[in-house]
Tab-separated table of C-alpha atoms and ligand atoms in Angstrom:
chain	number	residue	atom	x	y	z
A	1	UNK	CA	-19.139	43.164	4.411
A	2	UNK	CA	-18.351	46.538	4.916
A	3	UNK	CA	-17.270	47.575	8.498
A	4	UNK	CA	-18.204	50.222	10.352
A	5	UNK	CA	-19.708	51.033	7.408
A	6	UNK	CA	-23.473	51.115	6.553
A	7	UNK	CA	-24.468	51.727	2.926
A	8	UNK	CA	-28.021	53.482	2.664
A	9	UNK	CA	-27.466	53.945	6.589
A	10	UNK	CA	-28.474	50.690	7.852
A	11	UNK	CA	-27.027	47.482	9.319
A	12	UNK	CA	-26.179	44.623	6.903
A	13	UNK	CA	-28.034	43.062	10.228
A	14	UNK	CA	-31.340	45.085	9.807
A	15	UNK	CA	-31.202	44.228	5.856
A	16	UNK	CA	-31.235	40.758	6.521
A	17	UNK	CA	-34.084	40.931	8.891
A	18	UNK	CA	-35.737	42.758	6.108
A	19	UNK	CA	-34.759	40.966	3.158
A	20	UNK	CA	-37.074	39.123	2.109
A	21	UNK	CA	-40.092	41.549	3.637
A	22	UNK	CA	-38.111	43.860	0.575
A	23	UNK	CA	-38.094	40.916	-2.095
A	24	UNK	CA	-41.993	40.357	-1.888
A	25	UNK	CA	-42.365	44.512	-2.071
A	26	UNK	CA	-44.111	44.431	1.131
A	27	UNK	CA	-41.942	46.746	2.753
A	28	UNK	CA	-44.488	49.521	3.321
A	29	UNK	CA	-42.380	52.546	4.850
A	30	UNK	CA	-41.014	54.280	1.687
A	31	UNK	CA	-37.664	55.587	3.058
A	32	UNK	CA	-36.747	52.110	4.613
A	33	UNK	CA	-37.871	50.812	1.018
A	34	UNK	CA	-34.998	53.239	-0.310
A	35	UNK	CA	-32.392	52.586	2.151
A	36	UNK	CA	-32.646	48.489	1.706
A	37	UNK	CA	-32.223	49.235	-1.773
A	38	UNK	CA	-29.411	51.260	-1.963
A	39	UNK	CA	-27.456	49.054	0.773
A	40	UNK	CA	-28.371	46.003	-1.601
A	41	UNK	CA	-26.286	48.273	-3.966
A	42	UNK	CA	-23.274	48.844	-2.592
A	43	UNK	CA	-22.479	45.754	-0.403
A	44	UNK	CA	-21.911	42.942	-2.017
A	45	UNK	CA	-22.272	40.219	0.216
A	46	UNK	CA	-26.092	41.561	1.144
A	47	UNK	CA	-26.601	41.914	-2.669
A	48	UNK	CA	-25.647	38.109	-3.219
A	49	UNK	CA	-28.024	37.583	-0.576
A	50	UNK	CA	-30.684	39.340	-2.295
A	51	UNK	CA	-29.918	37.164	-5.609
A	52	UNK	CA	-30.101	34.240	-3.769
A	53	UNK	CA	-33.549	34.747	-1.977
A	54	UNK	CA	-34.766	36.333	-5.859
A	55	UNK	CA	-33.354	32.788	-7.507
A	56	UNK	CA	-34.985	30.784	-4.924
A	57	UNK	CA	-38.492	32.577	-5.399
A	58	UNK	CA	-38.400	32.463	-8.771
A	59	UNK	CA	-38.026	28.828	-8.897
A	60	UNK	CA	-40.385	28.291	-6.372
A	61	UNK	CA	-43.222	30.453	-8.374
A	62	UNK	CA	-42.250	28.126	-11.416
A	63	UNK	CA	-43.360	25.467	-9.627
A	64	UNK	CA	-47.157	27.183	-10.424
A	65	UNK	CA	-49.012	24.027	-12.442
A	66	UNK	CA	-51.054	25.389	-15.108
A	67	UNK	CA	-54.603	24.802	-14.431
A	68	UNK	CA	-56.325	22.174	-16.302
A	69	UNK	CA	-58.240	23.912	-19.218
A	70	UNK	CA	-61.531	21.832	-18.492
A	71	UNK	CA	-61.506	22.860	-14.838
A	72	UNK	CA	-61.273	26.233	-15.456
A	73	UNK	CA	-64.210	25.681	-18.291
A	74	UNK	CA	-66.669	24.460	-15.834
A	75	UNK	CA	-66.156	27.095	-13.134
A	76	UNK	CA	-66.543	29.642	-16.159
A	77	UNK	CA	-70.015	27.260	-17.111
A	78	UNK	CA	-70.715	27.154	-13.681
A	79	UNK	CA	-70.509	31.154	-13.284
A	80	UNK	CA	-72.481	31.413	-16.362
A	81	UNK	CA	-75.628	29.165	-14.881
A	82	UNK	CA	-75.305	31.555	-11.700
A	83	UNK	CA	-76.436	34.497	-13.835
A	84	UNK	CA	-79.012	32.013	-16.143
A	85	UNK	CA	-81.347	31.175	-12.767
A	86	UNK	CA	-82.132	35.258	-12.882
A	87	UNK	CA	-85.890	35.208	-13.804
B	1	UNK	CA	-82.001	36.730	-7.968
B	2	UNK	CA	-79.442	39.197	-9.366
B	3	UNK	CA	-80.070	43.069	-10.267
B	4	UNK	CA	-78.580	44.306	-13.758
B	5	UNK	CA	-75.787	45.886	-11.455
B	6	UNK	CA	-75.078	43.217	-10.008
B	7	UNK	CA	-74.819	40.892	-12.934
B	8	UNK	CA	-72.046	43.219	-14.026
B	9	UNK	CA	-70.485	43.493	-10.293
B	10	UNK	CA	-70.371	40.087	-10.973
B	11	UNK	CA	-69.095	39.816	-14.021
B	12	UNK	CA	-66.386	42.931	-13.607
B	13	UNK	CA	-64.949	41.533	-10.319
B	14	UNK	CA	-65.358	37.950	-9.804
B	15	UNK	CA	-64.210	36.050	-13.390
B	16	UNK	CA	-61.270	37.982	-13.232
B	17	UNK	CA	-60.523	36.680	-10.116
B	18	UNK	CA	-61.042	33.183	-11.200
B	19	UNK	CA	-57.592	31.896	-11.516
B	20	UNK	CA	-56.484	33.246	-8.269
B	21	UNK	CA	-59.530	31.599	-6.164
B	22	UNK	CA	-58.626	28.002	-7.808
B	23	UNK	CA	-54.909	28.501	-7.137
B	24	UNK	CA	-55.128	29.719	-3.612
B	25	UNK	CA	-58.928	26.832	-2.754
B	26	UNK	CA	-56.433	24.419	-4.331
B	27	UNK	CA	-53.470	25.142	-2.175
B	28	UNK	CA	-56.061	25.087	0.996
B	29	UNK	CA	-57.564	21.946	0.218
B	30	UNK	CA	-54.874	19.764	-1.950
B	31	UNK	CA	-56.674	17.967	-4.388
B	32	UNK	CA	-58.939	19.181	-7.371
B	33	UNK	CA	-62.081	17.749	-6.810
B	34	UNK	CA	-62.335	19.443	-3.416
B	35	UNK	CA	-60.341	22.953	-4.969
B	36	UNK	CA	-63.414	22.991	-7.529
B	37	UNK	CA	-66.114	22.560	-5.142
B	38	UNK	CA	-64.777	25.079	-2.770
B	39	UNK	CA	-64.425	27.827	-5.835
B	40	UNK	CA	-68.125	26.841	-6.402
B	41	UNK	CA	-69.264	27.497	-3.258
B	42	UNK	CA	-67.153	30.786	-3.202
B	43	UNK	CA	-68.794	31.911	-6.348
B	44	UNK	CA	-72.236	31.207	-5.357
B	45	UNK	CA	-71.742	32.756	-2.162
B	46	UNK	CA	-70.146	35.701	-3.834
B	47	UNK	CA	-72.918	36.204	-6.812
B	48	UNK	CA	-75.642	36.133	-3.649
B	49	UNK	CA	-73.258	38.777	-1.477
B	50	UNK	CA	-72.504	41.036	-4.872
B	51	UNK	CA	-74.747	43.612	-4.079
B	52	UNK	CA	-74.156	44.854	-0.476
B	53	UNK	CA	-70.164	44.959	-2.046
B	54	UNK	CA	-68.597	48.289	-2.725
B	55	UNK	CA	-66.251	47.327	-5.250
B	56	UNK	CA	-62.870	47.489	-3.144
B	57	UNK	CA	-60.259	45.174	-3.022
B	58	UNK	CA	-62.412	42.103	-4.727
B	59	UNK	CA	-59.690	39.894	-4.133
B	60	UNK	CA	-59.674	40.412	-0.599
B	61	UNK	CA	-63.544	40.350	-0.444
B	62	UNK	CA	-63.468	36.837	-2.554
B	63	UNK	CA	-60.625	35.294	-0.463
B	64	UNK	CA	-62.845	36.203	3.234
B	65	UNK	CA	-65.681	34.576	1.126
B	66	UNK	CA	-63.832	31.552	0.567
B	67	UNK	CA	-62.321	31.188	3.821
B	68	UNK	CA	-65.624	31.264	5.407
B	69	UNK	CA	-66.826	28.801	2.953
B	70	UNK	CA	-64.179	26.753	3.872
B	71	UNK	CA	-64.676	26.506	7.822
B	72	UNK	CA	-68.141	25.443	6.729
B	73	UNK	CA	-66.666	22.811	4.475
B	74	UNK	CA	-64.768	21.626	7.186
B	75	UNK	CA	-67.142	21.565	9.991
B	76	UNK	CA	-69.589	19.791	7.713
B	77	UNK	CA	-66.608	16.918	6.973
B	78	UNK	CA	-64.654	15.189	9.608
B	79	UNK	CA	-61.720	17.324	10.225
B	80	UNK	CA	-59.336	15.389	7.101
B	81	UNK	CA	-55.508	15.684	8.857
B	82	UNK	CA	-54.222	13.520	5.742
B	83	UNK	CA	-53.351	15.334	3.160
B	84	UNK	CA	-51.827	13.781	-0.404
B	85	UNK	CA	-48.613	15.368	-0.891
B	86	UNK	CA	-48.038	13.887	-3.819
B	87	UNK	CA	-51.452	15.506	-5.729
B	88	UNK	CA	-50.373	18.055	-8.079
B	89	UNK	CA	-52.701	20.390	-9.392
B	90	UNK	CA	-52.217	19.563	-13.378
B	91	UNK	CA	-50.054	19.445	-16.242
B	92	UNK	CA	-46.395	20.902	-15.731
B	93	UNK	CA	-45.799	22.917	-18.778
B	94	UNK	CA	-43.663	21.946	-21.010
B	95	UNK	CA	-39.858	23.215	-21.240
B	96	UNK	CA	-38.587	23.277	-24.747
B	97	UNK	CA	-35.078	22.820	-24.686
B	98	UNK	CA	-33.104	24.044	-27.848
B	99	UNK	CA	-29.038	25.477	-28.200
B	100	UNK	CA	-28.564	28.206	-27.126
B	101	UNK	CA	-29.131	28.936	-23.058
B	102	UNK	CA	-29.083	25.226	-22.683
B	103	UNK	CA	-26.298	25.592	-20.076
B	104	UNK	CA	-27.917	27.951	-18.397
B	105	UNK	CA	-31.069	26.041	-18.243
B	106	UNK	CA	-29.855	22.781	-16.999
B	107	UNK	CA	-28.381	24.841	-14.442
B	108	UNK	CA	-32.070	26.012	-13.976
B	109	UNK	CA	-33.168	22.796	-13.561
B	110	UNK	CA	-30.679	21.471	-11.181
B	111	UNK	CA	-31.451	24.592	-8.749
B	112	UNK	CA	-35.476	23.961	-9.998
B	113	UNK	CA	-34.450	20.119	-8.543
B	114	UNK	CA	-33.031	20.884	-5.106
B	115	UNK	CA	-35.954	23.501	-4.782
B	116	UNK	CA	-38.427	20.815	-4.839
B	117	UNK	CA	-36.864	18.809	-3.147
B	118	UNK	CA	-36.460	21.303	-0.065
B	119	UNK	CA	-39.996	22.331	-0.588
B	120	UNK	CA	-41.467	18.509	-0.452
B	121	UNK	CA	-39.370	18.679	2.927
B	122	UNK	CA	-41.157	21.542	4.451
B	123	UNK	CA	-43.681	21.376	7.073
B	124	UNK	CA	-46.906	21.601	5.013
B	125	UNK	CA	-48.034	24.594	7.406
B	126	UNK	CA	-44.402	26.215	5.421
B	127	UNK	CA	-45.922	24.893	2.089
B	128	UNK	CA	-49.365	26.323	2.219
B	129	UNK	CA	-47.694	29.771	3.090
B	130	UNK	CA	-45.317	29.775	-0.338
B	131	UNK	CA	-48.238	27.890	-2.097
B	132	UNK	CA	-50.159	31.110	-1.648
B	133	UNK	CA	-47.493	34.043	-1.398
B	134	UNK	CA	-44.943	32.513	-4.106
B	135	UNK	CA	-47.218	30.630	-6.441
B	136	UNK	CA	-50.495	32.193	-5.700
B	137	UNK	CA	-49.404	35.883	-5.853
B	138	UNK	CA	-51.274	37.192	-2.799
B	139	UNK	CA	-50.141	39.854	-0.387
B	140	UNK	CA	-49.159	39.041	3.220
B	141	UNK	CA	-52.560	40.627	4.443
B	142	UNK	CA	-54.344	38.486	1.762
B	143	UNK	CA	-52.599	35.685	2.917
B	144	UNK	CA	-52.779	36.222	6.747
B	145	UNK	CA	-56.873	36.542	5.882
B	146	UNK	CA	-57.655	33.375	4.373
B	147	UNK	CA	-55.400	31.434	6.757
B	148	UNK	CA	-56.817	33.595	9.723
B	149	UNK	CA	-53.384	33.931	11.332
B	150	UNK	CA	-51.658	36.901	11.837
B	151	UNK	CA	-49.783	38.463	9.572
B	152	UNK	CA	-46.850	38.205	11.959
B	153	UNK	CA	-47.130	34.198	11.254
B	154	UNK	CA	-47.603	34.698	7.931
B	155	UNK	CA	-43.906	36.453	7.628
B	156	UNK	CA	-42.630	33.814	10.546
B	157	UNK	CA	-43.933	30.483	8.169
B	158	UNK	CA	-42.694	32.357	4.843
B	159	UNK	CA	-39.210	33.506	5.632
B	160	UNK	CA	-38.252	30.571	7.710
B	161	UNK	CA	-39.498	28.397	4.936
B	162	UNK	CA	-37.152	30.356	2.570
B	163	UNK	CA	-34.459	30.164	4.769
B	164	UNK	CA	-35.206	26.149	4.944
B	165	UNK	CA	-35.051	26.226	1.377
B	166	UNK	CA	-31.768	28.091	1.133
B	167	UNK	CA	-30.058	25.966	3.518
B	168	UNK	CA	-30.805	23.373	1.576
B	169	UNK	CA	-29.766	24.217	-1.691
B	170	UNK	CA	-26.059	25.392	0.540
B	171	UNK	CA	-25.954	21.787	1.949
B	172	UNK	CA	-25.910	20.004	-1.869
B	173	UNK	CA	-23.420	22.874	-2.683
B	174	UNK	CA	-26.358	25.176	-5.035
B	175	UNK	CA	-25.164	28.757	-5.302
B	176	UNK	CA	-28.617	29.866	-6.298
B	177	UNK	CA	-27.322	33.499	-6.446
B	178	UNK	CA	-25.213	32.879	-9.784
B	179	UNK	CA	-27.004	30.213	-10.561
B	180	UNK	CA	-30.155	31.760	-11.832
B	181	UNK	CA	-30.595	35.367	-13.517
B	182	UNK	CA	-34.583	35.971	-13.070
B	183	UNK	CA	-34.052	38.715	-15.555
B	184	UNK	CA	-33.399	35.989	-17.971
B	185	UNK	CA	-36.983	35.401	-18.069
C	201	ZN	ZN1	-24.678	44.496	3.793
């Protein structure tokens, strides 16, 4: 932590409350988007936090089963009979 | 039953979809049989609803079709509390493990490990929220919709089940920062 000093002009408070808001790229205000960014940059300890919510959901999206082939079949066959019933 | 247009609404919008609607009716409902029937009933409801849709957002329009589909489910069933935790959706695929990065990877796995294991420990209101935003893909909006919670929740559940999850992996001494480089993958 830098103090009394605020990289991209904001708190290492408000980029924590933001975080993970940032990680999932719902942020929505462009500037803020900017800002988080460039803070994650230059202070370390905020940038570690970053890695750390990034490692933790990429190993939670691995966690994404494939879907059984033959499930994924019917609904396609079952999609395919939708249409068929049109006289 | 179905214009020419609408065969190809159909056709353009929903299939693509497909994957999604299992992934997200399978983290609502927890087992496949039930996932299956509720993407059925979302896809017949959709293919009789394709014509009065404009052609915006089809995810969004698919996941309030399956929501709906699902409070009908659930009135029509007694209201099932008991959930299988245990029920995984299918096959994990395969890791092949071979020389070089194996370091790396069995440092994968142990962080992989004590993610799981934090997960199984969340509330399953936590779970369904990283089942859908995490594994799923959707947006908060998307996920706030077919929950019917605000999206306020939404970011309450997700980011508290994160932090859960991060505590966690600090308490069995994880530092999932150098731990894992996602651009690795
Ligand atoms: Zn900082």
């Amino acid at each position: 932590m830098i103090f009394g000093k605020k990289p991209g002009g904001i708190s290492c408070r408000q980029v924590a409350k933001d975080l993970q808001t940032f990680l999932d790229e719902e942020t929505d205000d462009e500037s803020r988007r900017h800002r988080i960014a460039e803070h994650l940059e230059a202070c370390r300890d905020c940038g570690l936090e970053a890695d750390t919510y990034r490692a933790i959901k990429g190993a939670l999206a691995q966690r994404a089963p494939e879907i059984d082939p033959a499930t994924m079949e019917r609904l396609r066959a079952f999609s395919a009979d939708l249409s068929d019933d049109t006289p | 039953m179905q214009t020419g247009a609408g065969e190809q609404a159909f056709q353009n919008y929903v299939l693509p979809e497909l994957d999604v609607l299992y992934r997200v009716a399978f983290s609502i409902t927890r087992n496949n049989a039930d996932a299956e029937d509720l993407v059925q009933d979302t896809l017949l409801r959709a293919y009789r609803a394709i014509d009065r849709f404009d052609g915006r957002h089809p995810r969004a329009w698919l996941l309030t079709i399956m929501r709906n589909a699902q409070i009908n489910r659930v009135r029509r069933k007694r209201p099932e509390l008991l959930r299988d935790p245990d029920t995984t959706m299918g096959r994990v695929a395969d890791e092949s493990a071979d020389g070089e990065g194996a370091d790396r990877r069995l440092l994968d796995r142990t962080l992989d490990a004590a993610v799981e294991t934090a997960y199984l420990d969340l509330p399953e209101k936590f779970r369904e929220v990283i089942d859908l935003v995490d594994l799923s893909g959707l947006s908060y909006l998307e996920t706030a919709d077919i929950l019917d919670v605000p999206v306020g929740t939404i970011m309450s559940r997700l980011h508290r089940a994160r932090k859960r999850v991060r505590d966690h992996l600090e308490s069995v001494g994880i530092d999932a920062a150098t731990t894992a480089a996602p651009e690795d993958q």
